[in-house]
Short mmCIF file of C-alpha atoms in Angstrom, two decimals:
data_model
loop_
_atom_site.label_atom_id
_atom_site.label_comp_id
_atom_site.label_asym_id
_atom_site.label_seq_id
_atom_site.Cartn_x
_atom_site.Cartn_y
_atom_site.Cartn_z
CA UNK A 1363 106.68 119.80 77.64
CA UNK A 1364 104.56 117.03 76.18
CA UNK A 1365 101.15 115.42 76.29
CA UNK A 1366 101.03 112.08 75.20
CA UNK A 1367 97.38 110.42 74.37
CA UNK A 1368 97.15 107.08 74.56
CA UNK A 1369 93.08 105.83 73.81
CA UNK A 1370 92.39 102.30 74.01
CA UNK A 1371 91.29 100.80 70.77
CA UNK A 1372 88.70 98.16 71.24
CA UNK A 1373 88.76 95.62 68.54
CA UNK A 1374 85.36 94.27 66.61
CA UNK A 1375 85.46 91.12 68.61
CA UNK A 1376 85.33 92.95 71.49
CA UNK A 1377 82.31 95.16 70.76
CA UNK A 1378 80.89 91.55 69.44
CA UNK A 1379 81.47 89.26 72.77
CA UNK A 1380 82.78 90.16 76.42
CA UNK A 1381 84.78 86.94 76.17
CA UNK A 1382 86.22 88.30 73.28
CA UNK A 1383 88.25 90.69 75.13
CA UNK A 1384 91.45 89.97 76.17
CA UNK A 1385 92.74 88.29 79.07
CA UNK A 1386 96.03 90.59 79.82
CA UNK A 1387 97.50 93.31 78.42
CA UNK A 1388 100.77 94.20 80.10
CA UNK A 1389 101.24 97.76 79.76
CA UNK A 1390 103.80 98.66 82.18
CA UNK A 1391 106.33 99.87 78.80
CA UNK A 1392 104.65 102.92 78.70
CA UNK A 1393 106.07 105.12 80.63
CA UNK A 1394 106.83 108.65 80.01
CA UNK A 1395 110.32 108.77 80.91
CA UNK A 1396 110.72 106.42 77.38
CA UNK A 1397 108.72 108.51 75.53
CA UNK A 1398 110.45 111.96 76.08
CA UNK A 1399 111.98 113.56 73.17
CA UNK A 1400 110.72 110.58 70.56
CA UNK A 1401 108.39 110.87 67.30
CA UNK A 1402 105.30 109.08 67.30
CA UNK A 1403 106.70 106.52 64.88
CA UNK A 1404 108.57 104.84 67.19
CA UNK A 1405 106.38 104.95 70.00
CA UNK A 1406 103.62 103.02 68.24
CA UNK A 1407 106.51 100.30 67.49
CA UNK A 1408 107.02 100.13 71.31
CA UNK A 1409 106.17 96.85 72.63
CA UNK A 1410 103.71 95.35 74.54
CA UNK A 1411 102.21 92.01 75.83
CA UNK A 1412 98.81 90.93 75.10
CA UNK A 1413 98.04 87.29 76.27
CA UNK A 1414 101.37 86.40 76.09
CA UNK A 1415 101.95 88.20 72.33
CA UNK A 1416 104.16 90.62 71.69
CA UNK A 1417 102.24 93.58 69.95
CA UNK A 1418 103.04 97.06 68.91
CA UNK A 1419 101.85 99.56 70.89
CA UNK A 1420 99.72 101.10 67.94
CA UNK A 1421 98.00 97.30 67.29
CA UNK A 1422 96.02 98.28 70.71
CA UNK A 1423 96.11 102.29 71.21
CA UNK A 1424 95.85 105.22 69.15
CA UNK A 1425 98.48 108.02 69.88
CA UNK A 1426 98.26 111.35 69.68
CA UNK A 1427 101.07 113.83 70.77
CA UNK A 1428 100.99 117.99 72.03
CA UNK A 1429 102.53 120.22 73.28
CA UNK A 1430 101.45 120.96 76.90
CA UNK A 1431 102.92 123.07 80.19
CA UNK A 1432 103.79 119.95 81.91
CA UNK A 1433 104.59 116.45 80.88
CA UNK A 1434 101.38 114.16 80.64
CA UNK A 1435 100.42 110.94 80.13
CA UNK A 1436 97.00 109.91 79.23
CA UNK A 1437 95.77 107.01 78.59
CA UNK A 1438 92.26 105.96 78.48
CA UNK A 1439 89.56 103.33 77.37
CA UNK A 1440 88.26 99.70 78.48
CA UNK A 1441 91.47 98.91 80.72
CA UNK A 1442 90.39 96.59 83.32
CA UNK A 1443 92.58 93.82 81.58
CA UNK A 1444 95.70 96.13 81.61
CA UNK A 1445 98.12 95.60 84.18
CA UNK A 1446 101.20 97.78 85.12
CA UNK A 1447 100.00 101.43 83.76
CA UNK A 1448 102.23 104.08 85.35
CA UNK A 1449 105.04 101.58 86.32
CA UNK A 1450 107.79 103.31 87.39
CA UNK A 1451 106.28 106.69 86.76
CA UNK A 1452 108.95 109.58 87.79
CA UNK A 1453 107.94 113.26 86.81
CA UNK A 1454 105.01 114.87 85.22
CA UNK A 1455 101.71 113.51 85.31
CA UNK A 1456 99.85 109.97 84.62
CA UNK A 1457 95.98 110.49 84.25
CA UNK A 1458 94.30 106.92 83.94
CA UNK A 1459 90.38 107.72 82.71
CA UNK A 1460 88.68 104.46 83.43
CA UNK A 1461 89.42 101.74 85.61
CA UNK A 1462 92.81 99.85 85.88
CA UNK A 1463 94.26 96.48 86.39
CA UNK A 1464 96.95 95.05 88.36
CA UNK A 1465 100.06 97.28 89.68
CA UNK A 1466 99.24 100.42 88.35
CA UNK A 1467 101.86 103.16 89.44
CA UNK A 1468 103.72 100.03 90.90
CA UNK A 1469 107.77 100.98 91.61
CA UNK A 1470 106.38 104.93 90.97
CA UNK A 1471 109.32 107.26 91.89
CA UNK A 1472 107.72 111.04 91.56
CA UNK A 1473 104.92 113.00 89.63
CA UNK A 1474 101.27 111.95 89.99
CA UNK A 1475 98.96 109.54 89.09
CA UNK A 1476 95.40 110.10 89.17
CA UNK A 1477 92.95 107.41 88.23
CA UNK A 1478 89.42 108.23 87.66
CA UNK A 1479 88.00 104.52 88.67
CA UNK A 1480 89.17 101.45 90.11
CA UNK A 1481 92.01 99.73 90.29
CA UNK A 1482 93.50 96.22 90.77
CA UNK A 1483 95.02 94.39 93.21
CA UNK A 1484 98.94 96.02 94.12
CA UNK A 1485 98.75 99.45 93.95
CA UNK A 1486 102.10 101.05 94.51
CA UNK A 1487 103.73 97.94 95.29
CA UNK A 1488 107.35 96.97 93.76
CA UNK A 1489 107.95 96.75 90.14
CA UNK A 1490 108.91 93.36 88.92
CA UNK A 1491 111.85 91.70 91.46
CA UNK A 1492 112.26 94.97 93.58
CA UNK A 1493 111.84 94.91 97.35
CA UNK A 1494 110.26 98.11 97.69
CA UNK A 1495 106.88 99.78 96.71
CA UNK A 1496 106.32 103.44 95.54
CA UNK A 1497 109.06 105.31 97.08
CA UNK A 1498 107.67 109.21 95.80
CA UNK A 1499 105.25 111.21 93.92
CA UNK A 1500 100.90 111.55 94.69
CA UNK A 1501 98.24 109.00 93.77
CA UNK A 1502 94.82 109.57 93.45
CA UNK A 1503 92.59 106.61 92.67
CA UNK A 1504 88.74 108.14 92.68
CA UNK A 1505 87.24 104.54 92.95
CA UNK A 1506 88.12 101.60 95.11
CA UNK A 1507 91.36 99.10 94.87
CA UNK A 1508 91.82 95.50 94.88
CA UNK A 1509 94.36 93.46 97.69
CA UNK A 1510 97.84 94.69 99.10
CA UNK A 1511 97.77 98.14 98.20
CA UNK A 1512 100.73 100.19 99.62
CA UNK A 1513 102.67 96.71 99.73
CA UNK A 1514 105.69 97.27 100.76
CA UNK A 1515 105.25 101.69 100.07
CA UNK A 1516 108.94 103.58 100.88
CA UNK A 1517 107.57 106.69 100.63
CA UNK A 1518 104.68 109.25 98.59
CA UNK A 1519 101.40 109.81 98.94
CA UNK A 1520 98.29 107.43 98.09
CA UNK A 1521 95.28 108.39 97.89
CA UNK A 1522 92.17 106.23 97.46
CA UNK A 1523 88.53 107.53 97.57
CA UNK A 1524 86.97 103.66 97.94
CA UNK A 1525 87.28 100.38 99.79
CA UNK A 1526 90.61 98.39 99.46
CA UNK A 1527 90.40 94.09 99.61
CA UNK A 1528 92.81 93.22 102.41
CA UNK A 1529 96.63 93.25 103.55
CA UNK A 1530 96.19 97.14 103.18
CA UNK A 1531 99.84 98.71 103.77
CA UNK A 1532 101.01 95.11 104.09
CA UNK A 1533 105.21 95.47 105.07
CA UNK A 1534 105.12 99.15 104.71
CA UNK A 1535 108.64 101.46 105.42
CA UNK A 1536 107.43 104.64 104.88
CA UNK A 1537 104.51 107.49 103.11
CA UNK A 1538 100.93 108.00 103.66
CA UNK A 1539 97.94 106.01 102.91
CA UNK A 1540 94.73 107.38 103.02
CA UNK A 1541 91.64 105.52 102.59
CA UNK A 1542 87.84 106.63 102.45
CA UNK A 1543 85.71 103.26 102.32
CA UNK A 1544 85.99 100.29 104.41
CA UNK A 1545 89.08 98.35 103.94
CA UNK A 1546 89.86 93.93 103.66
CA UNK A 1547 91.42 91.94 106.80
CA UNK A 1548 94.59 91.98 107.25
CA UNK A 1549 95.52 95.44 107.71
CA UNK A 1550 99.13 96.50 108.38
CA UNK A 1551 100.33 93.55 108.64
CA UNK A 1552 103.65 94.07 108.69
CA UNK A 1553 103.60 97.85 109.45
CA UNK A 1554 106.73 99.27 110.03
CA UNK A 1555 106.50 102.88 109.72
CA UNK A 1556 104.62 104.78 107.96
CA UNK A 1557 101.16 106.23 108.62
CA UNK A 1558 97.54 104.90 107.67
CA UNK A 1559 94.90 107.15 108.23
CA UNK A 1560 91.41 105.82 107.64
CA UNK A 1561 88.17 108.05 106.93
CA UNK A 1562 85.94 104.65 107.58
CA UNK A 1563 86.99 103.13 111.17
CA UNK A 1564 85.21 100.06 110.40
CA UNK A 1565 88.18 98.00 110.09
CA UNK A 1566 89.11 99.15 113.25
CA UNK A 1567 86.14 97.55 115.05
CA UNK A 1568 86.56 93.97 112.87
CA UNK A 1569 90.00 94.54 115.15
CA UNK A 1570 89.02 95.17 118.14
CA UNK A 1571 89.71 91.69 119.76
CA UNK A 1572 93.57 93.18 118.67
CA UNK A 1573 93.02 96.20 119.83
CA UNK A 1574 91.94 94.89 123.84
CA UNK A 1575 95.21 92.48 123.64
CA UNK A 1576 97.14 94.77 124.58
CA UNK A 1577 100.10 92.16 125.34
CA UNK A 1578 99.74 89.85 121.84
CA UNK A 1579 98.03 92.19 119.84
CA UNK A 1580 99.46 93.83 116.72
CA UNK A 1581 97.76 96.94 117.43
CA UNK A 1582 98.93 99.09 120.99
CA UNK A 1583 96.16 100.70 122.51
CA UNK A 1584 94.21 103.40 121.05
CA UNK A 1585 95.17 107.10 122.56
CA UNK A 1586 93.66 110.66 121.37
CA UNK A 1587 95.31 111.98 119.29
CA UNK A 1588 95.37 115.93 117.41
CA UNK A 1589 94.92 115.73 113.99
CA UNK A 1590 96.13 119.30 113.19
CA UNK A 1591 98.82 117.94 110.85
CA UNK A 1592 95.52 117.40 108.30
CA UNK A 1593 95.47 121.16 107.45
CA UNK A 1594 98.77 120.95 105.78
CA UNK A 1595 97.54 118.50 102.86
CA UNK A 1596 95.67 121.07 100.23
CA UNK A 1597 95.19 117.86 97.95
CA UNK A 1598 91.17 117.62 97.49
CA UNK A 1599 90.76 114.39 97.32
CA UNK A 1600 92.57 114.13 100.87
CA UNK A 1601 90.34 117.01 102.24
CA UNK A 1602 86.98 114.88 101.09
CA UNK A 1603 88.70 111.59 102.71
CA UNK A 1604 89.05 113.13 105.91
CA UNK A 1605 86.00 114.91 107.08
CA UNK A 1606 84.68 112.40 109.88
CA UNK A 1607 88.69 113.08 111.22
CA UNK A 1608 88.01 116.71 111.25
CA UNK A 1609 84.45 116.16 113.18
CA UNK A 1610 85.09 113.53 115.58
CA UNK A 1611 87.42 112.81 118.53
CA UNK A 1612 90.73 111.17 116.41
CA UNK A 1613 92.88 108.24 118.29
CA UNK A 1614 95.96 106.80 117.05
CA UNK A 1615 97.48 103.14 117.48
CA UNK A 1616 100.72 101.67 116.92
CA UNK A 1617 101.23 98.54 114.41
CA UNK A 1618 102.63 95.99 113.45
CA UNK A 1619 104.22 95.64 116.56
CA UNK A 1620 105.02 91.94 115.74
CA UNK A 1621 107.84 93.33 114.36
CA UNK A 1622 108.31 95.94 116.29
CA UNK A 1623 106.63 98.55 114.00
CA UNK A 1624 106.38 102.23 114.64
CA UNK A 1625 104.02 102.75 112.06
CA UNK A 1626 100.84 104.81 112.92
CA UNK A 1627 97.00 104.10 112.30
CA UNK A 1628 95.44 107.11 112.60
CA UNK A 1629 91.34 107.21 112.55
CA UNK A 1630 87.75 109.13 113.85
CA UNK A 1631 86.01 107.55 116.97
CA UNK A 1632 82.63 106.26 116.36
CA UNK A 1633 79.49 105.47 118.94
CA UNK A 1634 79.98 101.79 118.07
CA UNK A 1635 83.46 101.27 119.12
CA UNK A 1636 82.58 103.12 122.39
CA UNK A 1637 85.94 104.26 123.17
CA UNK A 1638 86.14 106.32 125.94
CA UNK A 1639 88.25 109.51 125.39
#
């Protein structure tokens, strides 16, 4: 098995000037299942896009390769700007140390990704001109994510510690979202299946004008609900998500009904919804 380092190399214009920095660096190349079995030659001739340029991978990030129990990708540094780290990730592991751009783990089939910061808008969405998301593996994002995370998710697991913008699970099939902080309008839209379970029911209440239309309403009625199921997820990051489930009264509602979605929103009472159990 093999550990591949990738750290971010910033350039003297960017220590100089912020500005300096660049605008986009499309990074969705690397990817591990490329990188098995080759010498670091090559991979630092792989190519990537950086405002438009094609680059070698080595012009931008210095590689260094081990041996290790289990295949691992790390990559690490100022990467805001790059977009698409852990696209199409498949086995093995994908450690992101810093904060991400756009798409990261976007089209992800298997393994794990864990990023220790924020990420960008589409998380776990489709890769390129796919129709669906992340359709396997574990991510864990420590910080908080931009708009339509979980767009269109098949399956897997995601994780995320932080707030999300909005459209949250937007045209979800199938997995598991689960979401600390308060999360953007526009949730589940599009919900077919899947589940959603929120440790911050403040969206919840921003829908409650949904959640009392019980004929229009995207959202069916909220009904208790027992959240044993929790105790089967040993991830951590899932256990610290979920402690207001495991302390208050949980209730469960059905979306997007709009089109007829059997997907489930699953989240802790609080005094100011004043929902009577």
């Amino acid at each position: 098995m093999t550990r591949w380092h990738l750290q971010y190399r910033a350039h003297a214009s960017e220590d100089a000037a912020d500005d300096a920095a660049p605008h986009s660096i499309d990074a969705s190349n690397i990817r591990r299942s490329w990188m098995d079995g080759k010498q670091a030659a090559e991979i630092n001739e792989l190519a990537i896009c950086v405002d438009g340029r094609r680059v070698r991978l080595a012009d931008w990030f210095e590689l260094t390769i081990e041996e290790s129990e289990t295949d691992q990708v790390v990559v690490e540094g100022q990467l805001k700007n790059a977009h698409g780290l852990a696209a199409m990730h498949d086995r093995g592991e994908f450690q992101i140390i810093g904060s991400v751009g756009d798409f990261a783990a976007c089209g992800m089939t298997g393994g794990t990704v864990c990023v220790q910061g924020d990420a960008g808008d589409f998380v776990a969405a489709p890769h390129g001109a796919r129709r669906s998301g992340m359709s396997g593996g574990v991510i864990n994002i420590y910080g908080s994510v931009g708009n339509y995370a979980g767009h269109r998710m098949r399956r897997g697991t995601l994780l995320i510690s932080g707030s999300t913008g909005t459209m949250l699970a937007a045209s979800m099939v199938a997995g598991t979202i689960c979401v600390g902080g308060e999360t953007g309008e526009g949730l589940a839209v599009g919900m077919k299946r899947g589940s959603l379970i929120l440790g911050n029911a403040s969206a919840m209440v921003r829908h409650a004008d949904q959640l009392d239309d019980e004929a229009a309403g995207r959202f069916s009625s909220p009904t208790r609900f027992d959240p044993a199921f929790l105790n089967l997820y040993s991830d951590r990051l899932f256990g610290e998500i979920t402690q207001t489930l495991k302390r208050l009264p949980v209730f469960r509602t059905r979306a997007d009904r709009t089109v007829g979605g059997l997907g489930e929103v699953i989240f802790a009472s609080t005094a100011e919804m004043a929902l009577g159990e």
